[in-house]
Coordinates of C-alpha atoms and ligand atoms in Angstrom, one line a residue:
X1 CA 0.1 0.1 0.0
X2 CA 1.4 3.4 -0.8
X3 CA 2.0 5.6 1.8
X4 CA -0.6 8.5 0.9
X5 CA -3.1 5.5 0.8
X6 CA -2.2 4.6 4.6
X7 CA -2.1 8.1 5.8
X8 CA -5.7 8.9 4.3
X9 CA -6.9 6.0 5.9
X10 CA -5.3 6.8 9.3
X11 CA -6.5 10.4 8.9
X12 CA -10.0 8.8 8.1
X13 CA -10.4 6.9 11.2
X14 CA -8.9 9.8 13.4
X15 CA -11.2 12.2 12.1
X16 CA -14.4 9.8 12.6
X17 CA -13.1 9.0 16.2
X18 CA -13.3 12.6 16.8
X19 CA -16.5 13.1 15.3
X20 CA -17.7 10.1 17.7
X21 CA -16.9 11.8 20.7
X22 CA -19.5 14.0 22.4
X23 CA -19.1 17.7 22.1
X24 CA -17.1 18.8 25.7
X25 CA -18.9 22.1 26.5
X26 CA -16.7 22.7 29.4
X27 CA -12.9 22.2 28.8
X28 CA -12.9 22.8 32.9
X29 CA -14.4 19.5 33.0
X30 CA -11.1 17.7 31.9
X31 CA -9.1 19.2 34.8
X32 CA -9.7 16.1 37.2
X33 CA -8.0 17.6 40.0
X34 CA -11.1 20.1 40.8
X35 CA -14.0 17.3 41.1
X36 CA -11.4 14.6 42.4
X37 CA -11.5 13.2 46.3
X38 CA -8.0 12.6 47.5
X39 CA -6.6 10.0 50.1
X40 CA -3.4 10.2 51.6
X41 CA -2.0 7.4 52.4
X42 CA 2.1 5.8 53.5
X43 CA 2.7 2.4 51.8
X44 CA 4.5 1.4 55.0
X45 CA 1.3 1.6 57.4
X46 CA -1.6 0.7 55.1
X47 CA -1.4 -3.2 54.6
X48 CA 1.4 -5.6 55.0
X49 CA 1.2 -8.3 52.7
X50 CA 4.1 -10.7 53.1
X51 CA 4.1 -10.9 57.1
X52 CA 7.3 -8.5 57.7
X53 CA 5.7 -6.3 59.7
X54 CA 5.7 -3.4 57.3
X55 CA 2.7 -1.9 54.7
X56 CA 3.7 -3.1 50.9
X57 CA 2.2 -2.5 47.4
X58 CA 0.9 -5.9 47.1
X59 CA -1.0 -5.0 50.4
X60 CA -2.5 -1.6 49.2
X61 CA -3.4 -3.2 46.0
X62 CA -5.6 -5.7 48.2
X63 CA -7.3 -2.4 49.7
X64 CA -8.0 -1.0 46.1
X65 CA -11.8 -2.2 46.1
X66 CA -12.2 -0.7 49.8
X67 CA -10.5 2.6 48.6
X68 CA -13.3 2.6 45.4
X69 CA -16.1 1.8 47.4
X70 CA -15.1 4.5 49.6
X71 CA -15.3 6.9 46.8
X72 CA -11.5 8.0 46.5
X73 CA -10.5 8.9 43.0
X74 CA -6.8 9.7 44.0
X75 CA -4.2 8.3 45.8
X76 CA -1.5 10.5 47.2
X77 CA 1.3 8.4 48.2
X78 CA 3.8 9.2 50.8
X79 CA 7.5 8.7 49.8
X80 CA 8.2 5.0 49.4
X81 CA 11.7 5.3 47.5
X82 CA 14.8 3.9 49.1
X83 CA 15.6 5.5 52.4
X84 CA 17.6 5.3 55.4
X85 CA 13.7 6.3 56.9
X86 CA 15.2 8.9 59.3
X87 CA 12.5 11.3 58.4
X88 CA 10.1 8.4 57.7
X89 CA 10.9 8.5 54.1
X90 CA 11.5 12.4 53.6
X91 CA 15.0 11.9 53.1
X92 CA 15.2 10.0 50.0
X93 CA 18.5 8.0 48.9
X94 CA 17.5 7.2 45.3
X95 CA 15.0 8.8 43.5
X96 CA 14.4 6.2 41.0
X97 CA 14.1 3.2 43.0
X98 CA 11.2 1.6 45.4
X99 CA 12.4 0.9 49.0
X100 CA 12.5 -2.8 49.6
X101 CA 10.2 -3.0 52.5
X102 CA 7.7 -1.6 50.2
X103 CA 8.1 -4.2 47.8
X104 CA 9.6 -4.5 44.3
X105 CA 9.7 -1.9 41.1
X106 CA 7.3 -4.9 39.9
X107 CA 5.1 -4.9 42.7
X108 CA 4.6 -1.2 42.1
X109 CA 4.0 -1.6 38.7
X110 CA 1.7 -4.5 39.7
X111 CA -0.4 -1.8 42.0
X112 CA -0.4 0.8 39.3
X113 CA -2.3 -1.5 37.1
X114 CA -4.6 -2.6 39.7
X115 CA -5.3 1.2 40.5
X116 CA -5.5 1.8 36.6
X117 CA -8.3 -0.8 36.2
X118 CA -10.2 1.0 39.0
X119 CA -10.0 4.3 37.7
X120 CA -7.8 5.2 40.6
X121 CA -5.2 7.9 39.7
X122 CA -2.0 8.2 41.8
X123 CA 0.0 10.9 43.2
X124 CA 3.4 10.5 44.8
X125 CA 5.4 12.8 47.4
X126 CA 8.4 14.1 45.6
X127 CA 11.0 15.4 47.7
X128 CA 13.6 17.4 46.2
X129 CA 14.3 20.2 48.7
X130 CA 16.9 17.9 50.0
X131 CA 18.4 14.5 49.9
X132 CA 19.5 11.9 52.5
X133 CA 22.9 12.5 53.4
X134 CA 23.1 9.1 52.7
X135 CA 22.2 9.5 48.6
X136 CA 25.7 8.8 46.5
X137 CA 24.9 12.6 45.3
X138 CA 26.1 13.7 48.9
X139 CA 28.4 11.2 48.8
X140 CA 30.0 12.3 45.9
X141 CA 29.8 15.9 46.8
X142 CA 31.8 15.2 49.8
X143 CA 34.5 13.0 48.7
X144 CA 35.1 15.5 45.8
X145 CA 34.6 19.0 46.0
X146 CA 35.6 19.4 42.5
X147 CA 32.7 17.0 41.5
X148 CA 29.6 18.7 40.1
X149 CA 27.4 17.2 42.7
X150 CA 29.3 19.2 45.2
X151 CA 27.8 22.0 43.4
X152 CA 24.5 20.6 43.8
X153 CA 24.4 21.8 47.7
X154 CA 24.9 24.6 49.5
X155 CA 28.2 25.4 51.2
X156 CA 29.8 27.6 53.3
X157 CA 33.8 27.6 54.2
X158 CA 32.9 29.2 57.8
X159 CA 30.2 28.8 60.3
X160 CA 27.9 31.3 59.2
X161 CA 26.2 34.0 61.5
X162 CA 22.7 32.5 61.1
X163 CA 23.5 29.0 61.5
X164 CA 20.8 28.7 64.0
X165 CA 18.3 30.5 62.3
X166 CA 15.2 29.7 60.1
X167 CA 14.9 26.0 61.7
X168 CA 12.0 23.8 60.4
X169 CA 11.7 21.9 63.2
X170 CA 12.3 24.6 66.5
X171 CA 13.1 22.5 69.9
X172 CA 14.0 19.4 68.1
X173 CA 16.6 20.9 65.4
X174 CA 19.5 23.1 66.6
X175 CA 21.0 24.5 63.2
X176 CA 20.6 25.1 59.6
X177 CA 24.1 25.0 58.7
X178 CA 26.2 21.8 59.9
X179 CA 30.1 21.1 59.5
X180 CA 30.7 18.0 57.4
X181 CA 33.6 16.0 58.9
X182 CA 35.2 15.2 55.1
X183 CA 35.2 18.6 53.5
X184 CA 35.3 20.8 56.8
X185 CA 32.8 23.0 55.1
X186 CA 29.4 23.7 56.4
X187 CA 26.5 22.6 54.7
X188 CA 22.9 23.8 54.5
X189 CA 20.1 22.0 55.8
X190 CA 16.4 23.5 56.5
X191 CA 15.2 20.2 57.9
X192 CA 17.3 17.8 59.9
X193 CA 21.1 17.9 59.4
X194 CA 20.8 14.5 57.7
X195 CA 18.6 16.4 54.7
X196 CA 21.0 18.5 52.8
X197 CA 19.5 20.7 50.7
X198 CA 19.9 20.7 47.0
X199 CA 20.9 23.8 45.1
X200 CA 18.6 24.6 42.5
X201 CA 20.5 27.6 40.9
X202 CA 22.9 25.0 39.4
X203 CA 21.1 23.8 36.1
X204 CA 22.2 19.8 35.9
X205 CA 20.3 19.7 39.0
X206 CA 17.3 21.2 37.4
X207 CA 17.5 18.8 34.6
X208 CA 17.8 15.8 36.9
X209 CA 15.0 16.7 38.8
X210 CA 12.9 16.7 35.4
X211 CA 14.1 13.2 34.8
X212 CA 12.7 12.5 37.7
X213 CA 9.7 13.5 37.2
X214 CA 9.6 12.1 34.0
X215 CA 10.6 8.9 35.0
X216 CA 7.4 8.6 37.6
X217 CA 5.0 10.1 35.1
X218 CA 6.1 7.5 32.5
X219 CA 5.3 4.8 35.0
X220 CA 1.9 6.1 35.2
X221 CA 1.8 8.7 38.1
X222 CA -0.8 11.5 37.7
X223 CA 1.0 14.2 39.7
X224 CA 3.5 14.9 42.3
X225 CA 2.9 16.4 45.6
X226 CA 5.7 18.6 45.9
X227 CA 7.4 18.8 49.2
X228 CA 8.7 22.1 50.8
X229 CA 8.4 24.4 48.0
X230 CA 9.3 27.6 49.0
X231 CA 12.3 25.8 50.9
X232 CA 13.0 24.1 47.1
X233 CA 13.4 27.4 45.3
X234 CA 15.4 29.3 47.7
X235 CA 19.0 29.8 47.0
X236 CA 20.7 29.4 50.5
X237 CA 23.5 31.9 51.0
X238 CA 25.7 32.1 54.2
X239 CA 24.6 34.8 56.4
X240 CA 21.7 35.4 54.3
X241 CA 18.4 35.4 56.3
X242 CA 16.3 36.0 53.3
X243 CA 17.7 34.4 50.1
X244 CA 16.8 34.9 46.9
X245 CA 13.9 32.0 45.5
X246 CA 13.7 31.0 42.2
X247 CA 10.0 31.4 41.2
X248 CA 11.0 30.8 37.6
X249 CA 11.6 26.8 38.4
X250 CA 7.8 26.1 39.3
X251 CA 6.2 27.2 35.8
X252 CA 9.2 25.2 34.3
X253 CA 8.4 22.3 35.8
X254 CA 4.7 22.3 35.5
X255 CA 5.4 22.7 31.6
X256 CA 7.7 20.1 31.9
X257 CA 5.6 17.7 33.8
X258 CA 2.6 18.4 30.9
X259 CA 5.0 17.9 28.3
X260 CA 5.5 14.3 29.6
X261 CA 1.7 13.6 30.6
X262 CA -0.7 15.8 29.3
X263 CA -2.9 16.4 32.5
X264 CA -0.1 15.8 35.0
X265 CA -0.4 18.2 37.6
X266 CA 1.8 19.7 40.7
X267 CA 0.2 19.8 44.2
X268 CA 2.5 22.2 46.2
X269 CA 3.2 21.8 50.0
X270 CA 3.7 26.0 50.2
X271 CA 2.8 27.5 53.5
X272 CA 2.9 30.7 52.6
X273 CA 0.8 34.0 53.3
X274 CA -1.8 35.1 50.6
X275 CA 0.3 38.0 49.5
X276 CA 2.5 34.9 47.6
X277 CA 0.3 32.9 46.3
X278 CA 0.0 34.4 43.1
X279 CA 3.9 33.6 42.9
X280 CA 3.1 29.8 43.2
X281 CA 0.0 29.2 41.5
X282 CA 1.2 31.6 38.7
X283 CA -0.4 34.9 37.8
X284 CA -1.9 33.0 35.0
X285 CA -2.1 29.8 36.6
X286 CA 1.0 28.8 34.7
X287 CA 2.4 27.4 38.1
X288 CA 1.5 24.9 40.7
X289 CA -2.1 23.6 40.0
X290 CA -2.8 22.8 43.2
X291 CA -1.6 23.8 46.8
X292 CA -2.6 22.9 50.4
X293 CA -4.4 25.7 51.9
X294 CA -2.4 25.8 54.8
X295 CA -3.3 29.7 55.7
X296 CA -7.2 28.9 55.7
X297 CA -6.4 25.5 57.6
X298 CA -5.2 27.5 60.7
X299 CA -8.1 29.7 60.8
X300 CA -10.5 26.8 60.4
X301 CA -9.0 25.3 63.4
X302 CA -9.6 28.4 65.4
X303 CA -13.2 28.6 64.3
X304 CA -13.5 24.9 65.6
X305 CA -11.9 25.6 68.9
X306 CA -13.8 29.0 69.5
X307 CA -16.9 28.7 67.5
X308 CA -16.3 31.8 65.5
X309 CA -15.8 31.8 62.0
X310 CA -15.0 35.8 60.7
X311 CA -11.4 35.4 60.9
X312 CA -12.1 31.5 58.7
X313 CA -14.5 33.6 56.2
X314 CA -11.5 36.3 56.0
X315 CA -8.8 33.6 55.3
X316 CA -11.0 31.8 52.5
X317 CA -11.7 35.4 50.7
X318 CA -7.9 35.9 51.0
X319 CA -7.3 32.9 49.2
X320 CA -9.4 33.5 46.6
X321 CA -7.4 31.9 43.6
X322 CA -7.0 34.4 40.6
X323 CA -7.0 31.8 37.7
X324 CA -9.7 28.8 36.7
X325 CA -6.8 26.5 36.6
X326 CA -5.5 26.7 40.3
X327 CA -7.0 25.2 42.9
X328 CA -6.5 24.5 46.6
X329 CA -6.3 21.5 48.5
X330 CA -8.3 21.3 51.8
X331 CA -7.6 19.0 54.9
X332 CA -8.3 18.6 58.3
X333 CA -5.2 16.5 59.2
X334 CA -2.4 15.4 57.4
X335 CA 0.6 13.8 58.3
X336 CA 2.4 16.3 60.1
X337 CA 1.4 18.6 62.7
X338 CA -1.4 21.1 62.4
X339 CA 0.8 23.9 61.6
X340 CA -0.7 27.4 63.5
X341 CA 2.3 29.6 63.4
X342 CA 0.6 32.1 61.5
X343 CA -2.4 32.5 64.3
X344 CA -1.4 35.3 66.9
X345 CA -0.3 33.6 70.2
X346 CA -3.3 34.5 72.0
X347 CA -5.4 32.9 69.2
X348 CA -2.8 29.8 68.9
X349 CA -3.7 29.2 72.8
X350 CA -7.4 29.3 72.4
X351 CA -6.6 26.3 69.8
X352 CA -4.2 24.7 72.3
X353 CA -6.5 24.8 75.0
X354 CA -9.4 23.6 73.2
X355 CA -7.6 20.7 71.3
X356 CA -4.1 20.2 72.3
X357 CA -3.8 21.2 76.2
X358 CA -1.0 19.3 77.4
X359 CA 2.3 19.8 76.0
X360 CA 2.9 16.3 74.9
X361 CA 0.5 17.1 72.4
X362 CA 2.1 20.1 70.7
X363 CA 5.5 20.6 68.5
X364 CA 7.6 23.0 67.3
X365 CA 6.3 25.6 68.9
X366 CA 3.2 25.9 66.3
X367 CA 1.3 22.9 66.2
X368 CA -0.5 20.2 67.3
X369 CA 0.7 16.6 66.9
X370 CA -2.8 14.4 67.6
X371 CA -5.5 13.3 64.9
X372 CA -9.0 14.7 65.0
X373 CA -10.9 12.4 66.7
X374 CA -8.7 12.8 70.2
X375 CA -8.9 16.6 69.4
X376 CA -12.6 16.5 69.7
X377 CA -12.8 14.3 72.6
X378 CA -14.4 11.7 70.3
X379 CA -17.6 14.1 70.0
X380 CA -19.5 13.0 66.8
X381 CA -21.3 16.0 66.4
X382 CA -18.1 17.9 65.9
X383 CA -16.6 15.1 63.7
X384 CA -19.5 14.9 61.5
X385 CA -19.9 18.5 61.1
X386 CA -16.0 19.0 60.4
X387 CA -16.2 16.6 57.8
X388 CA -19.1 18.2 56.3
X389 CA -17.4 21.2 55.9
X390 CA -14.0 19.6 54.4
X391 CA -16.3 18.2 51.8
X392 CA -18.2 21.4 51.0
X393 CA -14.9 24.2 51.0
X394 CA -14.2 25.7 47.8
X395 CA -11.5 23.4 46.8
X396 CA -10.5 19.5 46.6
X397 CA -10.8 17.6 49.7
X398 CA -7.7 15.4 50.9
X399 CA -8.3 12.8 53.3
X400 CA -6.1 11.1 55.6
X401 CA -6.0 7.0 55.9
X402 CA -8.1 6.2 59.1
X403 CA -9.9 9.7 59.3
X404 CA -12.8 7.6 57.5
X405 CA -13.0 5.7 60.8
X406 CA -11.9 8.0 63.1
X407 CA -8.8 6.7 64.3
X408 CA -6.6 8.2 67.1
X409 CA -3.3 8.9 67.7
X410 CA 0.0 7.5 69.7
X411 CA 1.5 10.3 71.7
X412 CA 4.3 7.5 73.1
X413 CA 6.0 8.1 69.5
X414 CA 8.3 10.6 68.4
X415 CA 7.2 14.0 67.0
X416 CA 4.7 13.6 64.0
X417 CA 5.1 9.7 63.8
X418 CA 1.7 10.1 66.6
X419 CA -0.4 10.3 63.7
X420 CA 1.3 7.7 61.6
X421 CA 0.2 4.7 63.3
X422 CA -0.8 1.6 61.1
X423 CA -4.6 1.3 59.5
X424 CA -7.1 -0.3 61.9
X425 CA -8.8 -2.8 59.1
X426 CA -10.3 -5.3 62.0
X427 CA -10.5 -6.3 65.5
X428 CA -7.8 -9.5 64.5
X429 CA -4.4 -9.4 65.9
X430 CA -2.7 -5.8 65.0
X431 CA -5.8 -4.8 63.5
X432 CA -5.6 -6.9 60.4
X433 CA -2.9 -4.6 59.2
X434 CA -0.1 -7.5 59.6
X435 CA 0.2 -10.8 60.3
X436 CA 3.6 -10.5 61.8
X437 CA 3.9 -10.5 65.9
X438 CA 5.5 -7.0 65.8
X439 CA 4.5 -4.4 63.4
X440 CA 7.1 -2.2 62.4
X441 CA 5.2 0.5 64.3
X442 CA 3.0 -0.3 67.0
X443 CA -1.0 -0.2 66.2
X444 CA -3.1 1.6 68.3
X445 CA -4.8 -0.6 71.1
X446 CA -6.3 1.8 74.1
X447 CA -9.7 1.2 75.1
X448 CA -11.5 4.6 73.2
X449 CA -9.2 4.2 69.7
X450 CA -7.9 1.0 69.7
X451 CA -8.2 -1.3 67.1
X452 CA -10.6 -3.6 68.8
X453 CA -13.2 -0.7 68.7
X454 CA -12.2 1.3 66.0
X455 CA -11.9 -0.7 62.7
X456 CA -13.3 -1.0 59.2
X457 CA -15.1 -3.9 59.7
X458 CA -16.8 -2.8 62.4
X459 CA -18.2 0.3 60.8
X460 CA -19.3 -1.2 57.7
X461 CA -21.6 -3.2 59.1
X462 CA -22.7 -0.6 61.8
X463 CA -25.6 2.0 60.8
X464 CA -24.4 5.5 61.0
X465 CA -20.8 5.0 61.7
X466 CA -18.6 7.5 60.6
X467 CA -17.3 5.2 57.8
X468 CA -20.9 5.5 56.4
X469 CA -21.3 9.1 56.5
X470 CA -18.0 9.8 54.8
X471 CA -19.0 7.5 52.1
X472 CA -22.1 9.3 51.9
X473 CA -20.5 12.8 52.0
X474 CA -18.2 12.1 49.4
X475 CA -20.9 10.5 47.2
X476 CA -22.7 13.9 47.6
X477 CA -19.4 15.9 47.3
X478 CA -19.4 14.1 43.4
X479 CA -23.1 14.6 42.6
X480 CA -22.2 18.4 43.1
X481 CA -19.1 18.9 41.0
X482 CA -20.0 22.9 41.2
X483 CA -18.4 23.0 44.8
X484 CA -15.0 22.3 43.3
X485 CA -15.4 23.7 40.0
X486 CA -17.6 26.5 40.3
X487 CA -18.0 30.0 41.4
X488 CA -18.7 30.9 45.2
X489 CA -19.6 33.7 47.6
X490 CA -20.0 33.7 51.2
X491 CA -23.7 34.1 52.2
X492 CA -24.2 36.8 55.0
X493 CA -26.0 34.7 57.9
X494 CA -25.8 37.3 60.9
X495 CA -24.5 34.7 63.0
X496 CA -20.6 34.4 63.7
X497 CA -21.0 30.9 64.2
X498 CA -22.0 29.9 61.0
X499 CA -20.6 29.3 57.6
X500 CA -22.6 29.8 54.6
X501 CA -21.3 29.2 51.2
X502 CA -23.2 29.6 48.0
X503 CA -21.9 27.4 44.9
X504 CA -22.9 28.2 41.2
X505 CA -21.6 26.2 38.2
X506 CA -23.6 25.4 35.2
X507 CA -27.5 26.7 36.3
X508 CA -26.6 25.1 39.6
X509 CA -26.9 26.4 42.7
X510 CA -25.3 24.7 45.9
X511 CA -25.8 26.1 49.3
X512 CA -23.7 24.5 52.9
X513 CA -24.3 25.7 56.1
X514 CA -22.2 24.7 59.3
X515 CA -22.7 25.7 62.5
X516 CA -19.4 25.9 64.4
X517 CA -21.4 26.9 67.6
X518 CA -22.5 24.5 70.7
X519 CA -25.9 26.3 70.3
X520 CA -28.8 25.8 67.9
X521 CA -29.1 28.6 65.7
X522 CA -32.0 30.1 63.4
X523 CA -30.7 31.9 60.1
X524 CA -32.0 33.8 57.5
X525 CA -30.7 33.7 54.4
X526 CA -31.4 36.0 50.8
X527 CA -33.1 33.9 48.8
X528 CA -32.9 33.6 45.0
X529 CA -36.2 34.6 43.9
X530 CA -38.6 32.1 43.2
X531 CA -36.6 28.8 44.6
X532 CA -36.9 26.7 47.3
X533 CA -34.2 24.8 49.3
X534 CA -34.0 21.1 48.8
X535 CA -32.3 19.3 51.8
X536 CA -29.4 17.0 50.2
X537 CA -28.4 15.4 53.7
X538 CA -31.6 14.5 55.6
X539 CA -35.1 13.7 54.8
X540 CA -37.0 17.2 55.2
X541 CA -39.7 19.1 54.0
X542 CA -37.9 21.6 51.5
X543 CA -37.5 25.0 52.7
X544 CA -39.6 27.8 51.0
X545 CA -39.0 31.2 50.0
X546 CA -40.6 34.1 52.6
X547 CA -40.5 37.3 51.4
X548 CA -37.0 36.8 49.8
X549 CA -35.6 35.1 52.9
X550 CA -34.9 31.5 53.4
X551 CA -35.2 30.6 57.3
X552 CA -33.0 27.7 58.3
X553 CA -32.7 26.5 61.9
X554 CA -29.4 24.5 62.7
X555 CA -28.7 22.0 66.1
X556 CA -25.4 22.7 67.8
X557 CA -22.5 21.6 65.3
X558 CA -25.3 21.3 62.4
X559 CA -24.7 21.2 58.9
X560 CA -27.0 21.4 56.2
X561 CA -26.3 20.7 52.3
X562 CA -28.8 22.3 50.2
X563 CA -29.8 22.7 46.5
X564 CA -31.7 26.1 45.4
X565 CA -34.0 24.5 42.8
X566 CA -37.6 25.6 41.8
X567 CA -40.4 24.7 44.2
X568 CA -41.3 21.2 43.0
X569 CA -44.1 21.1 40.5
X570 CA -43.3 24.3 38.9
Ligands
NOJ1 C1 7.3 18.6 54.6 C2 7.2 17.1 54.9 O1 5.6 17.1 55.3 C3 7.3 16.3 56.7 O2 6.7 15.8 56.8 C4 8.7 16.2 55.9 O3 9.3 16.2 57.3 C5 9.2 17.8 55.6 N1 8.8 18.1 54.4 C6 10.8 17.4 54.9 O4 10.7 16.6 54.2

């Protein structure tokens, strides 16, 4: 067959393929991260399959049907690359490998295939701000100061004056410049001393970072949670407390990721003030597609602790994204401490008093190292309200494994390990997490939050369990993509205990109302003319409009999701 004939045949089938597709009205629908529910987990603590006491990819694959039934669209995996595990994997010793405790590269590919079959996307942490001090690059950088790798780190020939300023882990970490015993020079490390910072002003390092992204994208990863972005882009300089930031690196990495995989995204860990958001999102959305809203999160916890929502409303307004591409990730708890560093001392004290009164519950002079259920004293009304809120905030919800069953914490464990205990599947030995007698990290076994009481199996069957509510909320959230994608506005309620948000998208209007207070409230919301409110969560009479007002009653910690619809029969 002639080339031209083949070409026209190919072209013909291509054109008919295009014609067969329904015409997409909204390209925004393609932004999968805007209507997704993300589930954060660590391979090591989820499910062990081989009885060695540590979770692995094969084990995680066995639990994918559970995750799919829960309604999860995207998994965000904590670091699983080879690591000395001094910072639970955030100290990477080989960016291209799989830590042998988590399985083999074959197990990883098997897991990715199982995810793909179920339509579950996988995102992974990529920790490029620093390496482990056991990474071969750092070893080479130390033994040969003339080598390329030496320039991949930041060095000082004398101890910088500011060697003990700007620690990421105050109270635990002593300095950010440490003298290396081989070169006798000081190297910079924003985090622990075994995590030397990489120097991204080096173009060869930037190319290597891109190779790392490309490698995982080609293995099927949909996007990256980029660790410590503000620190990654800073160029550490001895004596300079305000080092230059390489903001251009962010759009470059975003472009690179998308050239490799069209729908790849970067989700940044960047706890920055609102004025800096556009530097990270990019003013036209050409930067990180997503960031965690750490700023609003602090005021969210302040609101939960005090019942007062004014500062949360302000924070939501201050962080409204400038571009349609940009999206916030909202969360209640993650794998770290709740960072309250941007609150005033008095405000932080109020949150401590409510949720972490004992100093053993606090960390790094700024946060709380507890899970949500113990913080709320296991108060179901509060928990239900908080999760309903999470699924109705103007962004993408990220839940942490175990939150869906109200898992507790283990304050005997060091620092943030308190909130990183193994998943509680059943009341079998070691919660069904492992068949080993000694899991690598203890399973919680106390009376209130121990696995005999708090586990997936029990809650699957129990009417009204937190797990059942989570499934319901996730399903509801997915039926209302306008929450993640639409325009939103705060509604005036004249009650500081209440947060009311209205979403509009594609002619649909949804309203979420949450009472942060311990007292029931009666509210008046300005009605959309001619519409009534249909309750989406409870079986209740629709709320009709009365003189341009909807009158709503909410119990203590009450919450409602409504659709604004024309009265039935019309
Ligand atoms: C942020 C991560 O969330 C935290 O767990 C880690 O210790 C630091 N980055 C250092 O990688």
